[in-house]
Amino acid sequence: MIIVLKPSTPPEQIQLFADKLCNDYEVKVNRWDGVHSTVLGLIGDTHTVDIEYIDAQDIVESVKRVQEPYKKANRKFHPENTVIKISDNVSIGDGSLQIMAGPCSVESEDQIVEIAKKVKNSGATLLRGGAFKPRTSPYAFQGLKSEGLDLLKLARKETGLPIVSEIMRTEHIDMFENVDVIQVGARNMQNFDLLKELGKTQKPILLKRGLSATIEEWLMSAEYIMAGGNDNVILCERGIRTYENYTRNTLDISAVPIVKKLSHLPVVVDPSHASGKSWLVEPLAMAAVAAGADGLIIEVHNDPPHALSDGAQSLTPEQFDKIAEKLVALKACLK
Ligand code: PEP
Ligand code: MN
């Protein structure tokens, strides 16, 4: 951390400030006296240093971190990729491509079991399905809630596919005990109480990037979960808000190699929510694999025009079948 002090700060005040920093934090302070101002360089464990407190001091002109504020998610301190075991035969982060597929919302037993069987036959390795739905309108379908989770478990029993579903409230963590991957949706990426509670579990967490979150904010949310003791975090790029409105969101494909450089956590891409249009799912999914994603999460519905949510971006099982084959072939080429 670099602190530039205001010109003409009396030397004794500088010394007092430097001594206080050494006492309050586990850091060493280096000092450079220039012609007009003095610069302090903090070396050591600076992640607990309150940058706003420093900035508010009368003698401080400016302060800047030179190291990332996330530690546990940082590749610098954990150079090898994190591999997360989801079930006996599904792991993510080990160089394989994991394809999560299924409807936006679980709607009925027939719907989820039919889709689960079809996506499994096409090569999906996990089944997705929303039971608790964060909808923009309070009048839109809100999900089948705990019944939806039961139906997902039934579909898992029929197919053997591990299940992924979104949690919205801390109070529901017990209800998700038997769900293989707990999704934290874009709207909850900074629900810090939820992240802290999920940090006390050992569940794999699929952490979606917030609608307008920077990469650093997203990694800091992963850090919340990891700081509690749960290292099983999978990051999911699902498109961000930009001024472009042709697509539902803008897929930030560069986030994939950036996050893989900054962090050791596996990265998944959601081309369905990124685009909002089913015809764009294939090219975006291919781009994600080419960019190095460890997995994809894709919405598939047996009857998209009548889906209770996100029909426009949902693939039919037949469309998914063709795309999954191409994705697997592309992944093989890249190896
Ligand atoms: C979803 O996966 O259905 C969903 C609501 O996603 P997001 O949080 O990315 O909008
Ligand atoms: Mn959806």
Coordinates of C-alpha atoms and ligand atoms in Angstrom, one line a residue:
M1 CA 0.0 0.0 0.0
I2 CA 1.4 3.4 -1.0
I3 CA 0.4 6.5 1.1
V4 CA 1.3 10.0 -0.3
L5 CA 1.4 12.6 2.4
K6 CA 0.4 16.3 2.0
P7 CA 3.3 18.7 1.2
S8 CA 4.8 20.4 4.2
T9 CA 3.6 17.9 6.8
P10 CA 5.8 18.4 9.8
P11 CA 8.4 15.5 10.2
E12 CA 7.2 14.7 13.8
Q13 CA 3.6 14.2 12.6
I14 CA 4.9 11.9 9.9
Q15 CA 6.8 9.9 12.4
L16 CA 3.8 9.6 14.7
F17 CA 1.7 8.4 11.9
A18 CA 4.2 5.8 10.7
D19 CA 4.6 4.5 14.3
K20 CA 0.8 4.2 14.6
L21 CA 0.6 2.2 11.4
C22 CA 3.3 -0.2 12.6
N23 CA 1.5 -0.6 16.0
D24 CA -2.0 -1.0 14.6
Y25 CA -1.2 -3.4 11.7
E26 CA 1.3 -6.2 11.0
V27 CA 3.2 -4.0 8.5
K28 CA 6.6 -2.5 8.1
V29 CA 6.6 1.2 6.9
N30 CA 9.2 2.4 4.4
R31 CA 9.6 6.2 4.0
W32 CA 10.8 8.3 1.1
D33 CA 11.2 12.0 1.6
G34 CA 10.9 13.9 -1.7
V35 CA 11.4 17.6 -2.4
H36 CA 7.7 18.4 -1.9
S37 CA 6.1 15.5 -0.2
T38 CA 6.8 12.2 1.7
V39 CA 5.6 8.8 0.5
L40 CA 5.1 5.9 2.9
G41 CA 5.1 2.3 1.6
L42 CA 3.4 -0.4 3.7
I43 CA 4.8 -3.9 3.4
G44 CA 3.3 -7.0 5.1
D45 CA -0.2 -8.0 5.8
T46 CA -2.1 -5.0 4.5
H47 CA -5.4 -6.7 3.8
T48 CA -6.7 -5.7 7.3
V49 CA -5.7 -2.0 6.8
D50 CA -8.7 0.2 6.5
I51 CA -8.0 2.3 3.4
E52 CA -10.8 4.7 4.1
Y53 CA -9.5 5.4 7.6
I54 CA -6.1 6.2 6.1
D55 CA -7.6 8.4 3.4
A56 CA -9.5 10.4 6.0
Q57 CA -6.4 11.5 7.9
D58 CA -5.6 15.2 7.6
I59 CA -2.0 14.6 6.5
V60 CA -2.9 12.1 3.7
E61 CA -3.0 13.3 0.1
S62 CA -3.8 9.9 -1.4
V63 CA -3.6 6.2 -0.7
K64 CA -3.5 3.2 -3.1
R65 CA -3.4 -0.5 -2.8
V66 CA -0.8 -2.2 -4.9
Q67 CA -2.0 -5.7 -4.0
E68 CA -5.4 -7.3 -4.5
P69 CA -7.6 -7.2 -1.4
Y70 CA -8.6 -10.8 -1.8
K71 CA -6.3 -13.4 -0.4
K72 CA -7.9 -16.8 -0.3
A73 CA -9.3 -16.5 -3.8
N74 CA -5.9 -15.1 -5.1
R75 CA -3.8 -17.3 -7.4
K76 CA -0.7 -15.7 -6.0
F77 CA -1.1 -17.6 -2.7
H78 CA -2.5 -20.7 -4.4
P79 CA -0.9 -21.2 -7.8
E80 CA -2.6 -24.5 -8.7
N81 CA -6.2 -24.7 -9.9
T82 CA -8.8 -25.6 -7.4
V83 CA -10.6 -28.8 -8.2
I84 CA -14.1 -29.1 -6.7
K85 CA -15.6 -32.6 -6.3
I86 CA -19.3 -32.3 -6.9
S87 CA -20.2 -36.0 -6.9
D88 CA -18.4 -39.4 -7.3
N89 CA -17.9 -38.8 -11.0
V90 CA -18.2 -35.1 -11.4
S91 CA -15.4 -32.6 -10.6
I92 CA -14.9 -29.1 -11.9
G93 CA -11.6 -27.3 -12.3
D94 CA -9.6 -30.3 -13.4
G95 CA -9.4 -29.5 -17.1
S96 CA -12.6 -31.2 -17.9
L97 CA -15.7 -29.3 -19.3
Q98 CA -18.8 -29.6 -17.1
I99 CA -22.1 -28.8 -18.7
M100 CA -25.0 -27.9 -16.4
A101 CA -28.3 -27.8 -18.3
G102 CA -32.0 -27.7 -17.5
P103 CA -34.9 -25.3 -17.2
C104 CA -34.8 -21.8 -15.8
S105 CA -37.6 -22.9 -13.4
V106 CA -38.7 -26.4 -12.3
E107 CA -42.4 -26.4 -13.3
S108 CA -43.6 -30.0 -12.8
E109 CA -42.4 -33.6 -12.3
D110 CA -43.0 -34.5 -15.9
Q111 CA -41.1 -31.4 -17.1
I112 CA -38.0 -31.8 -15.0
V113 CA -37.7 -35.5 -15.4
E114 CA -38.1 -35.4 -19.2
I115 CA -35.6 -32.6 -19.5
A116 CA -33.1 -34.3 -17.1
K117 CA -33.2 -37.5 -19.1
K118 CA -32.8 -35.7 -22.4
V119 CA -29.9 -33.4 -21.4
K120 CA -28.1 -36.3 -19.8
N121 CA -28.3 -38.2 -23.1
S122 CA -26.8 -35.2 -24.8
G123 CA -23.8 -35.1 -22.5
A124 CA -24.9 -32.7 -19.7
T125 CA -23.1 -33.6 -16.4
L126 CA -25.3 -31.6 -14.0
L127 CA -29.0 -30.7 -14.0
R128 CA -29.9 -27.0 -13.3
G129 CA -33.4 -25.9 -12.2
G130 CA -34.7 -22.9 -10.3
A131 CA -37.0 -23.6 -7.4
F132 CA -36.8 -20.2 -5.7
K133 CA -36.9 -17.6 -8.5
P134 CA -35.7 -14.0 -8.1
R135 CA -38.0 -12.3 -10.6
T136 CA -38.0 -8.6 -11.6
S137 CA -41.8 -8.5 -11.3
P138 CA -43.6 -9.6 -8.1
Y139 CA -46.4 -10.8 -10.4
A140 CA -44.2 -13.2 -12.4
F141 CA -43.9 -16.9 -11.5
Q142 CA -41.8 -17.1 -8.3
G143 CA -40.9 -20.8 -8.5
L144 CA -42.3 -24.0 -6.9
K145 CA -40.0 -23.4 -3.8
S146 CA -39.4 -26.5 -1.6
E147 CA -41.6 -28.6 -3.9
G148 CA -39.3 -27.6 -6.8
L149 CA -36.3 -28.9 -4.8
D150 CA -38.1 -32.2 -4.2
L151 CA -38.7 -32.6 -7.9
L152 CA -35.1 -31.8 -8.7
K153 CA -34.1 -34.6 -6.3
L154 CA -36.5 -36.9 -8.0
A155 CA -34.9 -36.1 -11.4
R156 CA -31.5 -36.7 -9.8
K157 CA -32.7 -40.1 -8.7
E158 CA -33.9 -41.0 -12.2
T159 CA -30.8 -39.8 -14.0
G160 CA -27.9 -39.7 -11.5
L161 CA -27.2 -36.1 -12.5
P162 CA -26.1 -33.9 -9.6
I163 CA -28.4 -30.8 -9.2
V164 CA -27.8 -27.1 -9.1
S165 CA -30.4 -24.7 -7.7
E166 CA -30.5 -21.1 -6.5
I167 CA -30.8 -20.0 -2.9
M168 CA -32.3 -16.6 -2.0
R169 CA -32.3 -16.6 1.8
T170 CA -30.0 -17.5 4.7
E171 CA -33.0 -19.2 6.4
H172 CA -33.2 -21.7 3.6
I173 CA -29.7 -23.2 3.9
D174 CA -30.9 -26.3 5.7
M175 CA -33.4 -26.9 2.9
F176 CA -30.5 -27.0 0.5
E177 CA -28.6 -29.6 2.5
N178 CA -29.2 -32.2 -0.2
V179 CA -28.6 -30.0 -3.2
D180 CA -25.2 -30.7 -4.8
V181 CA -24.4 -27.2 -6.0
I182 CA -26.0 -24.1 -4.4
Q183 CA -26.3 -21.2 -6.8
V184 CA -26.0 -17.6 -5.6
G185 CA -27.7 -15.5 -8.2
A186 CA -26.5 -12.3 -9.7
R187 CA -28.9 -10.3 -7.6
N188 CA -27.5 -11.8 -4.4
M189 CA -23.8 -11.6 -5.2
Q190 CA -23.4 -8.9 -2.5
N191 CA -25.8 -10.4 0.0
F192 CA -23.0 -10.6 2.5
D193 CA -25.0 -12.3 5.2
L194 CA -26.0 -15.0 2.8
L195 CA -22.3 -15.4 1.7
K196 CA -21.1 -15.6 5.2
E197 CA -23.6 -18.3 6.1
L198 CA -22.7 -20.3 3.0
G199 CA -19.0 -19.9 4.1
K200 CA -19.9 -22.0 7.1
T201 CA -21.0 -25.0 4.9
Q202 CA -18.8 -27.1 2.7
K203 CA -21.2 -27.1 -0.2
P204 CA -20.0 -26.2 -3.7
I205 CA -21.3 -22.7 -4.4
L206 CA -21.9 -21.4 -7.9
L207 CA -21.4 -17.6 -7.4
K208 CA -22.8 -15.6 -10.3
R209 CA -21.3 -12.2 -11.1
G210 CA -23.6 -9.3 -10.1
L211 CA -25.4 -7.3 -12.7
S212 CA -22.9 -4.4 -12.5
A213 CA -20.1 -6.0 -10.5
T214 CA -16.5 -5.4 -11.3
I215 CA -14.2 -8.5 -11.4
E216 CA -12.7 -7.4 -8.1
E217 CA -16.1 -7.0 -6.4
W218 CA -17.0 -10.5 -7.7
L219 CA -13.8 -12.0 -6.3
M220 CA -14.4 -10.2 -3.0
S221 CA -17.7 -11.9 -2.8
A222 CA -16.0 -15.3 -3.3
E223 CA -13.6 -14.2 -0.5
Y224 CA -16.6 -13.8 1.8
I225 CA -17.5 -17.4 1.3
M226 CA -13.9 -18.6 1.6
A227 CA -13.1 -16.5 4.6
G228 CA -15.7 -18.5 6.5
G229 CA -13.9 -21.8 5.6
N230 CA -15.7 -22.9 2.5
D231 CA -13.2 -23.1 -0.4
N232 CA -15.6 -24.7 -2.8
V233 CA -16.5 -21.7 -4.9
I234 CA -17.2 -21.8 -8.6
L235 CA -17.4 -18.4 -10.3
C236 CA -20.1 -17.8 -13.0
E237 CA -19.9 -15.1 -15.6
R238 CA -23.5 -14.4 -16.8
G239 CA -23.2 -11.1 -18.6
I240 CA -23.1 -7.6 -17.1
R241 CA -25.2 -4.4 -17.7
T242 CA -23.8 -2.2 -20.4
Y243 CA -25.5 0.4 -22.6
E244 CA -26.1 -2.3 -25.3
N245 CA -29.7 -3.4 -25.2
Y246 CA -29.8 -5.8 -28.2
T247 CA -28.9 -8.6 -25.8
R248 CA -30.3 -9.0 -22.3
N249 CA -26.8 -8.5 -20.9
T250 CA -23.3 -8.3 -22.4
L251 CA -21.2 -11.4 -22.0
D252 CA -17.8 -10.3 -20.7
I253 CA -15.8 -13.0 -22.3
S254 CA -12.5 -11.4 -21.2
A255 CA -13.6 -12.1 -17.6
V256 CA -12.8 -15.8 -18.2
P257 CA -9.1 -15.5 -18.8
I258 CA -8.8 -12.6 -16.4
V259 CA -10.4 -14.4 -13.5
K260 CA -8.4 -17.5 -14.3
K261 CA -5.2 -15.4 -14.1
L262 CA -6.2 -13.7 -10.9
S263 CA -7.8 -16.6 -9.1
H264 CA -7.4 -20.4 -8.8
L265 CA -11.2 -21.0 -8.7
P266 CA -13.1 -22.7 -11.5
V267 CA -15.0 -20.5 -13.9
V268 CA -18.3 -21.3 -15.6
V269 CA -20.1 -19.2 -18.3
D270 CA -23.9 -18.8 -18.6
P271 CA -24.6 -17.9 -22.2
S272 CA -28.4 -18.0 -21.7
H273 CA -28.7 -15.1 -19.2
A274 CA -25.9 -13.3 -20.9
S275 CA -27.8 -13.1 -24.2
G276 CA -31.5 -13.6 -23.5
K277 CA -31.8 -15.1 -27.0
S278 CA -31.7 -18.9 -27.7
W279 CA -30.0 -18.4 -31.1
L280 CA -27.0 -16.7 -29.4
V281 CA -26.4 -19.5 -26.9
E282 CA -24.3 -21.6 -29.3
P283 CA -21.8 -18.9 -30.4
L284 CA -21.4 -17.6 -26.9
A285 CA -21.0 -21.1 -25.4
M286 CA -18.3 -21.9 -28.0
A287 CA -16.5 -18.6 -27.2
A288 CA -16.6 -19.5 -23.5
V289 CA -15.0 -22.9 -24.1
A290 CA -12.4 -21.3 -26.4
A291 CA -11.6 -18.7 -23.7
G292 CA -10.9 -21.5 -21.2
A293 CA -14.1 -21.9 -19.1
D294 CA -14.3 -25.0 -16.9
G295 CA -18.0 -25.3 -17.5
L296 CA -21.2 -23.9 -18.9
I297 CA -24.7 -23.5 -17.5
I298 CA -27.4 -23.5 -20.2
E299 CA -31.1 -23.2 -20.0
V300 CA -33.0 -26.0 -21.8
H301 CA -36.9 -26.3 -21.8
N302 CA -39.1 -29.0 -23.3
D303 CA -41.5 -26.3 -24.6
P304 CA -39.8 -22.9 -24.6
P305 CA -42.8 -20.8 -25.9
H306 CA -44.8 -21.9 -22.9
A307 CA -42.0 -21.8 -20.3
L308 CA -43.0 -20.1 -17.0
S309 CA -39.7 -18.1 -17.1
D310 CA -36.9 -17.3 -19.6
G311 CA -38.5 -19.1 -22.6
A312 CA -36.9 -16.8 -25.2
Q313 CA -33.4 -17.8 -24.1
S314 CA -34.2 -21.5 -23.6
L315 CA -33.0 -24.2 -26.0
T316 CA -35.1 -27.2 -26.9
P317 CA -33.5 -30.5 -26.0
E318 CA -32.9 -31.1 -29.7
Q319 CA -31.1 -27.8 -30.1
F320 CA -29.1 -28.5 -26.9
D321 CA -28.1 -32.0 -28.2
K322 CA -26.5 -30.5 -31.3
I323 CA -24.7 -27.7 -29.4
A324 CA -23.4 -30.1 -26.6
E325 CA -21.8 -32.2 -29.3
K326 CA -20.0 -29.2 -30.8
L327 CA -18.9 -28.0 -27.3
V328 CA -17.4 -31.4 -26.4
A329 CA -15.6 -31.6 -29.8
L330 CA -14.2 -28.1 -29.4
K331 CA -13.0 -28.9 -25.9
A332 CA -11.2 -32.0 -27.3
C333 CA -9.5 -29.9 -30.0
L334 CA -8.2 -27.5 -27.4
K335 CA -6.6 -30.2 -25.3
Ligands
PEP1 C1 -31.0 -18.2 -13.2 O1 -30.0 -18.8 -13.3 O2 -32.1 -18.6 -13.5 C2 -30.9 -16.7 -12.8 C3 -31.9 -16.1 -12.3 O3 -29.7 -16.2 -13.1 P1 -29.0 -14.8 -12.8 O4 -28.9 -14.7 -11.3 O5 -27.7 -14.9 -13.5 O6 -29.9 -13.8 -13.4
MN2 MN -33.4 -18.0 -16.0

